[in-house]
Structures are given as C-alpha cells and as structure tokens.
C-alpha cells in the first residue's frame, strides 16, 4: 500500500525552524522545497497496486532518501542513521526533529519494487524530464561517450569453490536436492558447511583427484535429480551447476587416451562465470594489462553542462556488450543529429556506419597501428589498392592482394622473395618468409579516419576540447567508494547506476540554479 503524508511532523519541523542553517543552493534545501513536485505520488502508483496493508512512508520521502544515499555512497543502515541524526536529511525529507525515521529494510523493499516495476529507472527519468523542461540542453549538440569498470560485490571463486557452492545450492533450493546430494556425492561432504576440502593443496596429485571427484559428483547430481517442474530459483541453481561443471574442466588424457577422469582445462572459457553468488559478473579487460572482475558501466555525457544524458550497466564480456553496441542504445532517445565523441573502443566501422546513417557526426579516435618491427613501417606506410587488387610497399615493391577469405573476409598480401634483398627489410619485417599484410573489410574508410585524426586541425581541436570532460563525469560516478558495487546482478546494479546518475544530475542542476516557478522548472542565475 502506498504511504500517505500525514502532514504533521514528529516534533518541531526541521525545515521551518532550521532553514537558515542549511545552505541555500544545496540538495538538502532543494528537496525540502520541491521533493513532492519532483517525485509526485502519481509517479509511483503502479508500484503499489494493492489497497491492503498499512500505509508506510510515502515514496517521495523514500526517493529523497535514495537520492541522498547514492550521492554519499552509503549503505541502507548508514542512510537511515543519517536520516535519524542529521538535521539536513530530516529537512530534505520533511521529518520533524523527534522523528526516528524507519527501519533500513524499508529501503530494500522500495528498491525491490523499483527494480521489478515497468520503469526501474524512474528516478533518472524524473530528473531527465526536469532537464528537458529547463531547456538547458537545447541547442547543445555534442555527446561524449565512455565506459568504466565497476567492481562486483562478491569474491571471485576458483573452480573448486564454484563446484562446491553450486552443489550446496542444489541441496538448498531444489526439491529433493538434499537426498540426491547425500546419495550420489562422494568427493566432499557438501552439507557440512562452506569452505574448501582439507587436502594437501601443494600436492598436484591430490588437487587433480579432488577436481575429478567434484566434477563427477556434479554430473551425478544433474543426472539423478528427480524430474519435476522447478521454480525460478531452483531452475537457476540447476543451470549454474551445469555451467560450472563444464566451463573450466576437460576430460583428462594419459598415454592411452581418455580415461574418464576430469582435470582443469588448459584454456579460459569464453564469457566465463566467476562466481556462483553473482553469476552475471565477469572478468573484464579494460586494457591489455588491467583486469577487473565485475560489470562495465556506459555513459553519454553532455560536456558543456556536465549532465549525464544516458547511462547503462552490463556484464563486461560478450560482443553484444561492447562499447560500440551500447552506444546505439545510449543515443537512441536523441532527437537530432549530434557530434559524438569517443575513444578507440567506439571506432569499429559497423557501429560508426549505423550512427552516421542516423545523421550523427563522429569524432572517434581510431585504434593505433602496431608496426611489425618497433619503430618500423605500419600498414599506412603501404599503398593499398583495394579496387586494383595490389599492394605497394615503402620500397616500391608491388604484390597482388588476395581474394577475401575466412570468417571476416580478410585479404592478404604476401611479399615473399621481394623482401629478401630489400634495403628497408630491417624496418619492415623479421619474418623469414617476408612481410605479410592483412587487409580487413572497410580498410579505405578506416585509413581515411586515421588520416583525419592525424592531420585535420578542426577534428583534432574538437576532439581535444569536447572528449576529456567525460572523464570528469566518470570520476564523479565512482567517487565516495562507488567503484565497488553494493548489489548482486545486472538489474540491481543498473538501477543503482541510474539512481546515482540522477542524483548527480540533480545536484548539477541545483548548482546551476534549478528552481520551480509558476508551475515549471527553470534555471535561475545566481543573484550577485
């Protein structure tokens, strides 16, 4: 049941009695004045369809608490403590001096209702509507795109820990799972409690026998579970066990071939699950050297006003979650052509072509070319005739360009014996067979983009002016310890990211002079 505002604070009204103590242009003062206008009761009607139950705190109060909570990077318990003891929080939420607030579980229930509603990101939507009403983005046609890694809220598990955890979850959540585990599992006492088996971990043979036993137990459990219709939690438990039982292991082999045993695979599975507690978290490589476990957040940023126009959070692996693919979603709600700025992650031809077809002008830094010899020639030092089917090297040697082949329709040029006595060989290749060039589709467009980024002064000036501000936006997103996520799963963390961006946008608008006059939102310049 949706709570209703009683209108009578417990004790003296903090906003009325302590107004002078709260900074005029602050989030606290703004929420105290405009909380109910920003988050009206009708905005949350679909979240409270039942008339049963007792009224709780109204959603505009809970929304104000969430805004302050995500701004300061607080847990539910810490936020409720601030609401109970900090006069600024009481004023922002309309509470009286003696109001003790509410239990922190109410924030959990409120977030859960948000996450499973038709619009989980409605706080962000509400602030975006304020942005539109002010017209502050009118005529501003630039958007900077970027991504950042958020660390997950759980510990990364190794293969042994994942197998044990997944089998224990079967016993806990699947009907008949306990009996199946007890009957068919012999490699470990899964019902004794969490933790790894006590073996000689420095003994390679002991480790190999444990892995084989755990995988065998997992396969036996999957084979002997009773046939039945499972609810969502039980079905997820079975699916996770099937996944972890196969992603990190392979049949062991000896001199006679496969012997029916299992061992740790000498490879890393694509899109590997790293924890049974949060199966959606992934290994993420932001750079070749930097690896983090968690999720990747994406954002579109207006560099003049410092406002987030769109945000999104996804698992950090999979082609559908690359920066280029997510860019299409970040700009989907834009109504006019834009100048779009991005780093090399957004320079893929496929996504650039789609954005250009919509009318956007792209300023995406091309990926750098790597020479075959340090300090030597790169692909752009060769004259590639994609229409004539020839390639000419810096020394003037010409060789034919092969026909498209392979999954990616690549074309190859082999210089072979032309490199044998070439005077520039030391700057070109160390391959005994001579230089081999791989020409990918859309080579001409990518080469043109590299030339423009290196020689066009207008392009270079625009990129240097409007691309860097997005880094400050990321710094604000992850400030106050918000690099590490507090929740499990994509939906919960994506909702948090939208709430965080909404709160940051609101604070930015307030700093610019946001107010509500004559029934409309407007930006009022500061009085001298």
Short mmCIF file of C-alpha atoms in Angstrom, two decimals:
data_model
loop_
_atom_site.label_atom_id
_atom_site.label_comp_id
_atom_site.label_asym_id
_atom_site.label_seq_id
_atom_site.Cartn_x
_atom_site.Cartn_y
_atom_site.Cartn_z
CA UNK A 1 0.00 0.00 0.00
CA UNK A 2 1.38 3.41 -0.95
CA UNK A 3 2.10 5.55 2.06
CA UNK A 4 0.42 8.92 2.50
CA UNK A 5 1.95 12.02 4.02
CA UNK A 6 0.35 12.80 7.37
CA UNK A 7 1.41 16.43 7.13
CA UNK A 8 2.30 16.66 10.84
CA UNK A 9 5.98 16.15 11.67
CA UNK A 10 7.04 14.49 14.92
CA UNK A 11 8.37 17.38 16.96
CA UNK A 12 9.34 20.78 15.53
CA UNK A 13 9.51 20.92 11.73
CA UNK A 14 13.25 20.94 10.98
CA UNK A 15 12.95 22.80 7.67
CA UNK A 16 10.80 25.55 9.17
CA UNK A 17 12.93 26.02 12.29
CA UNK A 18 16.44 25.42 10.90
CA UNK A 19 16.16 26.81 7.37
CA UNK A 20 18.94 29.34 7.93
CA UNK A 21 21.40 26.58 8.87
CA UNK A 22 21.05 24.71 5.58
CA UNK A 23 22.94 26.09 2.53
CA UNK A 24 20.54 27.78 0.15
CA UNK A 25 21.70 26.08 -3.06
CA UNK A 26 22.13 22.56 -1.74
CA UNK A 27 20.45 19.24 -2.48
CA UNK A 28 19.02 19.29 1.07
CA UNK A 29 17.32 22.66 0.63
CA UNK A 30 16.06 21.80 -2.83
CA UNK A 31 14.47 18.52 -1.71
CA UNK A 32 12.91 20.25 1.29
CA UNK A 33 11.19 22.73 -1.04
CA UNK A 34 10.46 20.64 -4.14
CA UNK A 35 10.54 16.99 -3.07
CA UNK A 36 6.86 16.31 -3.73
CA UNK A 37 6.88 18.20 -7.04
CA UNK A 38 9.91 16.29 -8.29
CA UNK A 39 8.59 12.88 -7.15
CA UNK A 40 4.76 13.13 -7.13
CA UNK A 41 2.67 10.29 -5.70
CA UNK A 42 1.14 9.50 -9.11
CA UNK A 43 4.61 8.67 -10.39
CA UNK A 44 4.69 5.56 -8.14
CA UNK A 45 1.04 4.45 -8.36
CA UNK A 46 1.83 1.31 -10.40
CA UNK A 47 4.29 0.15 -7.72
CA UNK A 48 1.55 -0.05 -5.09
CA UNK A 49 -1.48 -1.67 -6.78
CA UNK A 50 -2.91 -3.27 -3.62
CA UNK A 51 -5.02 -1.40 -1.11
CA UNK A 52 -4.19 -3.92 1.62
CA UNK A 53 -1.67 -3.28 4.34
CA UNK A 54 -0.87 -0.24 6.43
CA UNK A 55 0.45 2.99 4.96
CA UNK A 56 4.20 3.29 5.11
CA UNK A 57 6.40 6.28 4.35
CA UNK A 58 5.30 7.94 1.10
CA UNK A 59 7.51 7.30 -1.96
CA UNK A 60 8.61 10.91 -2.31
CA UNK A 61 10.28 10.62 1.12
CA UNK A 62 11.92 7.31 0.20
CA UNK A 63 13.03 8.76 -3.15
CA UNK A 64 14.64 11.69 -1.36
CA UNK A 65 16.47 9.28 0.94
CA UNK A 66 17.68 7.25 -2.07
CA UNK A 67 18.97 10.43 -3.75
CA UNK A 68 20.95 11.41 -0.67
CA UNK A 69 22.09 7.83 -0.14
CA UNK A 70 23.56 7.35 -3.62
CA UNK A 71 25.10 10.84 -3.57
CA UNK A 72 27.08 9.96 -0.47
CA UNK A 73 27.76 6.28 -1.21
CA UNK A 74 26.01 4.98 1.92
CA UNK A 75 24.56 1.61 2.82
CA UNK A 76 20.92 1.31 3.87
CA UNK A 77 21.82 1.26 7.56
CA UNK A 78 24.11 4.27 7.20
CA UNK A 79 21.45 6.22 5.28
CA UNK A 80 18.82 5.56 7.95
CA UNK A 81 21.27 6.63 10.65
CA UNK A 82 21.88 9.91 8.80
CA UNK A 83 18.12 10.41 8.49
CA UNK A 84 17.73 9.91 12.21
CA UNK A 85 20.58 12.15 13.35
CA UNK A 86 21.36 14.72 10.63
CA UNK A 87 19.16 17.84 10.55
CA UNK A 88 19.87 18.35 6.85
CA UNK A 89 18.48 14.89 5.99
CA UNK A 90 15.41 15.50 8.17
CA UNK A 91 14.77 18.81 6.44
CA UNK A 92 15.22 17.30 2.98
CA UNK A 93 12.72 14.53 3.76
CA UNK A 94 10.21 16.69 5.65
CA UNK A 95 10.66 14.99 9.02
CA UNK A 96 10.35 16.52 12.44
CA UNK A 97 13.15 16.90 14.94
CA UNK A 98 11.98 13.93 17.02
CA UNK A 99 11.15 11.62 14.11
CA UNK A 100 13.23 8.44 14.45
CA UNK A 101 12.87 7.52 10.79
CA UNK A 102 12.26 3.93 9.72
CA UNK A 103 13.94 0.54 9.57
CA UNK A 104 16.55 0.13 6.84
CA UNK A 105 14.63 -2.83 5.37
CA UNK A 106 12.09 -0.32 4.01
CA UNK A 107 14.73 0.99 1.60
CA UNK A 108 15.34 -2.59 0.44
CA UNK A 109 11.63 -3.11 -0.22
CA UNK A 110 11.40 0.21 -2.06
CA UNK A 111 14.33 -0.63 -4.33
CA UNK A 112 12.87 -4.07 -4.99
CA UNK A 113 9.59 -2.52 -6.08
CA UNK A 114 11.51 -0.14 -8.34
CA UNK A 115 13.59 -2.90 -9.89
CA UNK A 116 10.60 -5.06 -10.77
CA UNK A 117 8.32 -2.24 -11.92
CA UNK A 118 7.60 -1.22 -15.51
CA UNK A 119 10.19 1.58 -15.21
CA UNK A 120 13.04 0.61 -12.85
CA UNK A 121 14.87 3.82 -13.72
CA UNK A 122 12.03 6.25 -13.00
CA UNK A 123 14.11 8.44 -10.71
CA UNK A 124 16.50 9.04 -13.60
CA UNK A 125 13.52 9.57 -15.89
CA UNK A 126 12.05 12.15 -13.49
CA UNK A 127 15.28 14.15 -13.41
CA UNK A 128 15.64 13.85 -17.19
CA UNK A 129 12.16 15.37 -17.55
CA UNK A 130 13.32 18.26 -15.38
CA UNK A 131 16.33 18.70 -17.69
CA UNK A 132 14.01 18.80 -20.70
CA UNK A 133 11.67 21.28 -19.02
CA UNK A 134 14.52 23.70 -18.30
CA UNK A 135 15.70 23.58 -21.92
CA UNK A 136 19.30 23.58 -20.74
CA UNK A 137 20.29 21.07 -23.43
CA UNK A 138 18.51 22.92 -26.21
CA UNK A 139 20.99 23.70 -28.96
CA UNK A 140 23.75 21.61 -27.36
CA UNK A 141 24.55 19.02 -29.99
CA UNK A 142 27.59 17.27 -28.50
CA UNK A 143 27.70 13.98 -26.60
CA UNK A 144 30.81 12.28 -25.23
CA UNK A 145 30.67 8.51 -24.74
CA UNK A 146 32.80 6.37 -22.46
CA UNK A 147 32.75 3.31 -20.23
CA UNK A 148 34.23 2.38 -16.89
CA UNK A 149 34.60 -0.81 -14.86
CA UNK A 150 32.69 -1.35 -11.62
CA UNK A 151 33.99 -3.99 -9.25
CA UNK A 152 31.48 -6.65 -8.21
CA UNK A 153 30.18 -7.10 -4.69
CA UNK A 154 31.30 -10.73 -4.31
CA UNK A 155 34.58 -12.60 -4.18
CA UNK A 156 35.82 -14.29 -7.33
CA UNK A 157 35.70 -18.07 -6.92
CA UNK A 158 38.04 -20.66 -8.31
CA UNK A 159 36.83 -23.87 -9.93
CA UNK A 160 36.79 -25.93 -6.72
CA UNK A 161 34.86 -23.29 -4.77
CA UNK A 162 32.34 -22.84 -7.59
CA UNK A 163 31.63 -26.57 -7.85
CA UNK A 164 31.13 -26.97 -4.10
CA UNK A 165 28.97 -23.84 -3.88
CA UNK A 166 26.81 -24.91 -6.83
CA UNK A 167 26.19 -28.40 -5.39
CA UNK A 168 25.36 -26.91 -1.98
CA UNK A 169 22.89 -24.60 -3.71
CA UNK A 170 21.19 -27.61 -5.31
CA UNK A 171 20.74 -29.17 -1.88
CA UNK A 172 19.38 -25.91 -0.52
CA UNK A 173 16.97 -24.79 -3.25
CA UNK A 174 15.91 -27.78 -5.38
CA UNK A 175 13.20 -30.12 -4.02
CA UNK A 176 14.79 -33.49 -3.43
CA UNK A 177 18.24 -31.98 -3.87
CA UNK A 178 19.46 -32.86 -0.40
CA UNK A 179 18.67 -36.55 -0.87
CA UNK A 180 20.31 -36.58 -4.30
CA UNK A 181 23.49 -34.94 -2.99
CA UNK A 182 23.64 -37.26 0.02
CA UNK A 183 23.11 -40.38 -2.08
CA UNK A 184 25.32 -39.75 -5.09
CA UNK A 185 28.12 -37.43 -3.96
CA UNK A 186 31.28 -38.95 -2.52
CA UNK A 187 34.00 -36.40 -3.26
CA UNK A 188 33.18 -33.98 -0.43
CA UNK A 189 30.80 -33.52 2.49
CA UNK A 190 28.73 -30.76 0.89
CA UNK A 191 26.26 -30.49 3.76
CA UNK A 192 28.92 -29.98 6.44
CA UNK A 193 29.31 -26.28 5.70
CA UNK A 194 31.04 -23.90 3.32
CA UNK A 195 34.77 -23.97 2.70
CA UNK A 196 37.28 -25.99 0.73
CA UNK A 197 38.16 -29.62 1.48
CA UNK A 198 41.14 -30.20 3.72
CA UNK A 199 43.71 -31.70 1.38
CA UNK A 200 47.41 -31.18 0.73
CA UNK A 201 46.99 -28.24 -1.63
CA UNK A 202 50.68 -28.27 -2.55
CA UNK A 203 50.28 -31.87 -3.80
CA UNK A 204 49.43 -31.79 -7.53
CA UNK A 205 48.07 -35.33 -7.46
CA UNK A 206 45.74 -34.54 -4.54
CA UNK A 207 44.41 -31.46 -6.34
CA UNK A 208 43.82 -33.44 -9.52
CA UNK A 209 41.91 -36.16 -7.64
CA UNK A 210 39.75 -33.53 -5.90
CA UNK A 211 38.80 -31.81 -9.17
CA UNK A 212 37.91 -35.15 -10.75
CA UNK A 213 35.78 -36.11 -7.74
CA UNK A 214 33.92 -32.79 -7.65
CA UNK A 215 33.12 -32.81 -11.38
CA UNK A 216 31.98 -36.43 -11.13
CA UNK A 217 29.70 -35.51 -8.20
CA UNK A 218 28.25 -32.58 -10.15
CA UNK A 219 27.45 -34.78 -13.16
CA UNK A 220 25.87 -37.43 -10.92
CA UNK A 221 23.66 -34.82 -9.26
CA UNK A 222 22.50 -33.47 -12.61
CA UNK A 223 21.79 -36.99 -13.86
CA UNK A 224 19.83 -38.14 -10.80
CA UNK A 225 17.75 -35.12 -9.82
CA UNK A 226 14.04 -36.08 -9.77
CA UNK A 227 12.07 -34.99 -12.82
CA UNK A 228 9.79 -32.13 -11.75
CA UNK A 229 8.72 -28.61 -12.59
CA UNK A 230 11.10 -26.15 -10.93
CA UNK A 231 10.53 -22.58 -9.83
CA UNK A 232 12.90 -19.82 -10.94
CA UNK A 233 15.37 -20.14 -8.05
CA UNK A 234 15.63 -23.94 -8.36
CA UNK A 235 15.97 -23.78 -12.14
CA UNK A 236 18.74 -21.20 -11.81
CA UNK A 237 20.54 -23.45 -9.32
CA UNK A 238 20.45 -26.39 -11.76
CA UNK A 239 21.59 -24.18 -14.63
CA UNK A 240 24.53 -22.76 -12.67
CA UNK A 241 25.70 -26.25 -11.65
CA UNK A 242 25.57 -27.43 -15.27
CA UNK A 243 27.54 -24.37 -16.33
CA UNK A 244 30.33 -24.51 -13.75
CA UNK A 245 30.66 -28.28 -14.16
CA UNK A 246 31.78 -27.77 -17.74
CA UNK A 247 33.32 -24.34 -18.19
CA UNK A 248 36.69 -24.92 -16.50
CA UNK A 249 37.33 -28.66 -16.94
CA UNK A 250 38.05 -31.13 -19.71
CA UNK A 251 38.47 -34.90 -19.96
CA UNK A 252 41.87 -35.97 -18.67
CA UNK A 253 44.14 -37.90 -21.00
CA UNK A 254 47.01 -40.29 -20.46
CA UNK A 255 49.20 -42.23 -22.85
CA UNK A 256 46.25 -44.48 -23.74
CA UNK A 257 43.86 -41.59 -24.48
CA UNK A 258 40.85 -40.51 -22.46
CA UNK A 259 40.44 -42.40 -19.22
CA UNK A 260 37.12 -40.98 -18.00
CA UNK A 261 38.67 -38.62 -15.48
CA UNK A 262 38.44 -34.82 -15.35
CA UNK A 263 41.06 -32.09 -14.98
CA UNK A 264 41.31 -28.30 -15.04
CA UNK A 265 41.17 -27.22 -18.69
CA UNK A 266 44.25 -25.59 -20.21
CA UNK A 267 42.20 -22.66 -21.51
CA UNK A 268 39.79 -19.98 -20.32
CA UNK A 269 36.14 -20.38 -21.29
CA UNK A 270 34.59 -17.52 -23.20
CA UNK A 271 32.14 -15.47 -21.10
CA UNK A 272 33.26 -17.39 -18.02
CA UNK A 273 31.13 -17.22 -14.85
CA UNK A 274 33.42 -16.15 -11.99
CA UNK A 275 31.09 -16.63 -9.02
CA UNK A 276 28.02 -18.70 -8.27
CA UNK A 277 26.87 -15.94 -5.89
CA UNK A 278 26.67 -13.43 -8.75
CA UNK A 279 26.60 -15.44 -12.00
CA UNK A 280 26.31 -12.26 -14.10
CA UNK A 281 29.69 -10.80 -13.03
CA UNK A 282 32.55 -11.33 -15.47
CA UNK A 283 36.28 -10.90 -15.99
CA UNK A 284 36.73 -7.52 -17.68
CA UNK A 285 39.78 -6.30 -19.57
CA UNK A 286 39.62 -2.51 -19.75
CA UNK A 287 43.16 -2.62 -21.11
CA UNK A 288 45.52 -5.45 -22.03
CA UNK A 289 47.30 -5.14 -18.69
CA UNK A 290 44.34 -4.23 -16.43
CA UNK A 291 41.82 -6.92 -15.49
CA UNK A 292 38.92 -6.39 -13.09
CA UNK A 293 36.03 -8.60 -12.05
CA UNK A 294 32.56 -7.09 -12.17
CA UNK A 295 30.46 -5.09 -14.61
CA UNK A 296 31.03 -2.33 -17.13
CA UNK A 297 29.12 0.96 -16.92
CA UNK A 298 28.48 3.03 -20.03
CA UNK A 299 27.50 6.70 -20.20
CA UNK A 300 26.61 9.50 -22.58
CA UNK A 301 27.69 12.92 -21.28
CA UNK A 302 26.91 16.48 -22.36
CA UNK A 303 30.32 18.17 -21.96
CA UNK A 304 29.19 21.81 -21.61
CA UNK A 305 26.65 21.35 -18.82
CA UNK A 306 28.22 18.27 -17.21
CA UNK A 307 24.95 16.28 -17.34
CA UNK A 308 24.53 12.56 -17.96
CA UNK A 309 22.07 12.09 -20.80
CA UNK A 310 22.06 8.28 -20.59
CA UNK A 311 23.74 5.52 -18.56
CA UNK A 312 23.71 1.74 -18.72
CA UNK A 313 25.38 -1.16 -16.92
CA UNK A 314 26.05 -4.61 -18.39
CA UNK A 315 28.26 -7.68 -17.89
CA UNK A 316 31.67 -6.82 -19.22
CA UNK A 317 32.02 -9.57 -21.84
CA UNK A 318 30.18 -10.57 -24.99
CA UNK A 319 30.00 -8.82 -28.34
CA UNK A 320 26.53 -7.50 -27.53
CA UNK A 321 28.01 -5.58 -24.60
CA UNK A 322 30.85 -3.84 -26.43
CA UNK A 323 31.10 -0.05 -26.34
CA UNK A 324 30.00 0.29 -29.94
CA UNK A 325 26.88 -1.82 -29.43
CA UNK A 326 25.87 0.01 -26.25
CA UNK A 327 26.46 3.40 -27.95
CA UNK A 328 23.42 2.78 -30.13
CA UNK A 329 21.24 2.44 -27.01
CA UNK A 330 22.79 5.45 -25.25
CA UNK A 331 21.87 7.70 -28.18
CA UNK A 332 18.54 6.07 -29.03
CA UNK A 333 16.42 8.80 -27.38
CA UNK A 334 18.23 11.72 -29.01
CA UNK A 335 16.01 13.64 -31.40
CA UNK A 336 18.56 15.37 -33.63
CA UNK A 337 21.96 14.85 -35.21
CA UNK A 338 24.87 15.09 -32.79
CA UNK A 339 28.62 15.38 -32.68
CA UNK A 340 29.57 12.14 -30.92
CA UNK A 341 32.98 11.89 -29.22
CA UNK A 342 34.52 8.59 -28.17
CA UNK A 343 37.83 6.80 -27.73
CA UNK A 344 39.14 3.88 -29.76
CA UNK A 345 36.57 1.49 -28.27
CA UNK A 346 33.91 3.25 -30.38
CA UNK A 347 35.88 3.26 -33.64
CA UNK A 348 34.53 -0.01 -35.07
CA UNK A 349 33.25 0.54 -38.60
CA UNK A 350 29.93 -1.32 -38.18
CA UNK A 351 28.63 0.82 -35.33
CA UNK A 352 30.09 4.03 -36.78
CA UNK A 353 28.24 3.37 -40.01
CA UNK A 354 24.94 2.89 -38.17
CA UNK A 355 25.40 6.10 -36.17
CA UNK A 356 26.43 8.02 -39.28
CA UNK A 357 23.34 6.75 -41.11
CA UNK A 358 21.17 8.33 -38.41
CA UNK A 359 22.89 11.65 -39.05
CA UNK A 360 25.43 11.84 -36.23
CA UNK A 361 28.90 13.24 -36.92
CA UNK A 362 31.54 11.04 -35.33
CA UNK A 363 34.74 12.04 -33.56
CA UNK A 364 36.03 8.61 -32.51
CA UNK A 365 39.76 8.18 -32.09
CA UNK A 366 41.00 5.40 -34.42
CA UNK A 367 42.83 2.45 -32.95
CA UNK A 368 46.60 2.87 -33.35
CA UNK A 369 48.51 0.67 -35.76
CA UNK A 370 51.27 -1.56 -34.44
CA UNK A 371 54.40 -1.92 -36.59
CA UNK A 372 55.80 -5.39 -37.16
CA UNK A 373 59.21 -4.02 -36.12
CA UNK A 374 59.46 -1.46 -33.28
CA UNK A 375 59.74 1.96 -34.89
CA UNK A 376 59.21 0.46 -38.34
CA UNK A 377 56.56 0.72 -41.03
CA UNK A 378 52.86 0.37 -40.29
CA UNK A 379 50.01 -0.51 -42.61
CA UNK A 380 49.50 3.15 -43.52
CA UNK A 381 53.03 3.28 -45.00
CA UNK A 382 51.89 0.85 -47.71
CA UNK A 383 49.79 1.86 -50.70
CA UNK A 384 46.81 -0.49 -50.64
CA UNK A 385 44.71 -0.58 -53.78
CA UNK A 386 41.53 -2.33 -52.71
CA UNK A 387 39.98 -1.74 -56.13
CA UNK A 388 43.06 -2.59 -58.23
CA UNK A 389 43.93 -5.57 -56.03
CA UNK A 390 47.57 -4.63 -55.42
CA UNK A 391 49.73 -3.50 -52.51
CA UNK A 392 52.93 -1.45 -52.87
CA UNK A 393 55.45 -1.33 -50.01
CA UNK A 394 57.58 1.68 -48.97
CA UNK A 395 60.48 0.31 -51.04
CA UNK A 396 58.32 0.32 -54.21
CA UNK A 397 57.71 -3.45 -54.48
CA UNK A 398 54.20 -4.40 -55.64
CA UNK A 399 52.39 -7.66 -54.95
CA UNK A 400 48.83 -8.83 -55.67
CA UNK A 401 46.13 -8.69 -52.99
CA UNK A 402 44.38 -11.98 -52.43
CA UNK A 403 40.64 -12.63 -52.59
CA UNK A 404 38.51 -12.25 -49.43
CA UNK A 405 38.66 -15.38 -47.29
CA UNK A 406 37.80 -16.57 -43.81
CA UNK A 407 35.06 -15.63 -41.40
CA UNK A 408 35.96 -11.93 -41.51
CA UNK A 409 36.58 -11.75 -45.30
CA UNK A 410 40.18 -10.68 -44.86
CA UNK A 411 42.53 -10.25 -47.80
CA UNK A 412 46.25 -10.98 -47.61
CA UNK A 413 49.27 -9.71 -49.49
CA UNK A 414 52.47 -11.82 -49.48
CA UNK A 415 55.73 -10.06 -50.40
CA UNK A 416 57.83 -13.23 -50.02
CA UNK A 417 61.07 -13.09 -52.07
CA UNK A 418 60.64 -9.35 -52.66
CA UNK A 419 61.82 -8.84 -49.07
CA UNK A 420 64.97 -10.97 -49.41
CA UNK A 421 67.40 -8.28 -50.53
CA UNK A 422 65.26 -5.25 -49.79
CA UNK A 423 67.17 -2.30 -48.36
CA UNK A 424 64.29 -1.49 -45.97
CA UNK A 425 63.77 -5.02 -44.65
CA UNK A 426 65.13 -4.20 -41.15
CA UNK A 427 62.43 -1.52 -40.78
CA UNK A 428 59.65 -3.68 -42.17
CA UNK A 429 59.71 -7.31 -41.03
CA UNK A 430 61.66 -10.05 -39.26
CA UNK A 431 59.64 -12.85 -40.83
CA UNK A 432 61.84 -15.26 -42.81
CA UNK A 433 59.06 -15.53 -45.38
CA UNK A 434 58.86 -11.78 -45.86
CA UNK A 435 56.19 -9.24 -44.94
CA UNK A 436 52.57 -10.41 -44.90
CA UNK A 437 49.82 -7.78 -44.81
CA UNK A 438 46.26 -8.50 -43.68
CA UNK A 439 43.70 -6.14 -45.21
CA UNK A 440 40.34 -6.14 -43.47
CA UNK A 441 36.98 -5.04 -44.88
CA UNK A 442 36.40 -1.27 -44.79
CA UNK A 443 40.14 -0.66 -44.96
CA UNK A 444 39.70 2.51 -47.01
CA UNK A 445 37.26 4.05 -44.51
CA UNK A 446 39.47 3.20 -41.54
CA UNK A 447 42.58 4.56 -43.26
CA UNK A 448 40.72 7.78 -44.04
CA UNK A 449 39.66 8.07 -40.39
CA UNK A 450 43.28 7.66 -39.25
CA UNK A 451 44.44 10.36 -41.68
CA UNK A 452 41.72 12.74 -40.49
CA UNK A 453 42.58 12.18 -36.83
CA UNK A 454 46.26 12.84 -37.57
CA UNK A 455 46.08 15.77 -39.98
CA UNK A 456 42.71 17.60 -39.78
CA UNK A 457 43.20 20.57 -37.37
CA UNK A 458 39.46 21.12 -36.89
CA UNK A 459 38.91 17.45 -35.99
CA UNK A 460 41.87 17.45 -33.60
CA UNK A 461 40.76 20.69 -31.89
CA UNK A 462 37.17 19.46 -31.43
CA UNK A 463 38.29 16.10 -30.03
CA UNK A 464 40.70 17.68 -27.56
CA UNK A 465 38.09 20.20 -26.43
CA UNK A 466 35.00 18.02 -26.00
CA UNK A 467 36.21 14.46 -25.32
CA UNK A 468 38.08 14.97 -21.96
CA UNK A 469 35.10 16.25 -19.89
CA UNK A 470 33.56 12.76 -19.90
CA UNK A 471 36.48 11.62 -17.72
CA UNK A 472 35.34 14.08 -15.05
CA UNK A 473 31.86 12.60 -15.31
CA UNK A 474 33.27 9.13 -14.64
CA UNK A 475 35.26 10.50 -11.68
CA UNK A 476 32.02 11.82 -10.17
CA UNK A 477 30.27 8.49 -10.74
CA UNK A 478 32.88 6.46 -8.88
CA UNK A 479 33.62 8.96 -6.09
CA UNK A 480 32.93 8.11 -2.41
CA UNK A 481 33.88 4.45 -2.91
CA UNK A 482 31.29 3.86 -5.63
CA UNK A 483 33.73 2.00 -7.87
CA UNK A 484 32.77 -1.14 -5.91
CA UNK A 485 29.14 -2.14 -6.30
CA UNK A 486 26.89 -3.00 -3.36
CA UNK A 487 24.41 -5.29 -5.05
CA UNK A 488 24.27 -8.61 -6.91
CA UNK A 489 23.11 -8.92 -10.50
CA UNK A 490 22.80 -6.65 -13.52
CA UNK A 491 19.29 -5.35 -12.79
CA UNK A 492 20.02 -4.21 -9.23
CA UNK A 493 23.31 -2.57 -10.15
CA UNK A 494 21.89 -0.97 -13.29
CA UNK A 495 19.11 0.54 -11.19
CA UNK A 496 21.70 1.85 -8.74
CA UNK A 497 23.73 3.39 -11.58
CA UNK A 498 20.66 5.20 -12.93
CA UNK A 499 19.82 6.46 -9.44
CA UNK A 500 23.40 7.64 -8.97
CA UNK A 501 23.40 9.48 -12.30
CA UNK A 502 20.01 11.02 -11.47
CA UNK A 503 21.31 12.32 -8.14
CA UNK A 504 24.45 13.75 -9.74
CA UNK A 505 22.38 15.42 -12.46
CA UNK A 506 20.07 16.89 -9.85
CA UNK A 507 22.99 18.28 -7.87
CA UNK A 508 24.46 19.77 -11.03
CA UNK A 509 21.15 21.41 -11.95
CA UNK A 510 20.82 22.85 -8.44
CA UNK A 511 24.32 24.32 -8.71
CA UNK A 512 23.24 25.93 -12.00
CA UNK A 513 20.20 27.48 -10.30
CA UNK A 514 17.35 24.98 -10.72
CA UNK A 515 14.05 26.13 -9.24
CA UNK A 516 10.31 25.67 -9.76
CA UNK A 517 8.42 28.83 -10.69
CA UNK A 518 4.85 29.25 -11.96
CA UNK A 519 4.42 25.51 -12.39
CA UNK A 520 7.55 24.92 -14.47
CA UNK A 521 11.19 24.04 -13.92
CA UNK A 522 13.67 26.75 -14.79
CA UNK A 523 17.32 27.66 -14.34
CA UNK A 524 17.60 30.90 -12.40
CA UNK A 525 21.03 32.57 -12.48
CA UNK A 526 22.64 33.28 -9.13
CA UNK A 527 21.99 36.75 -7.74
CA UNK A 528 25.13 38.87 -7.30
#
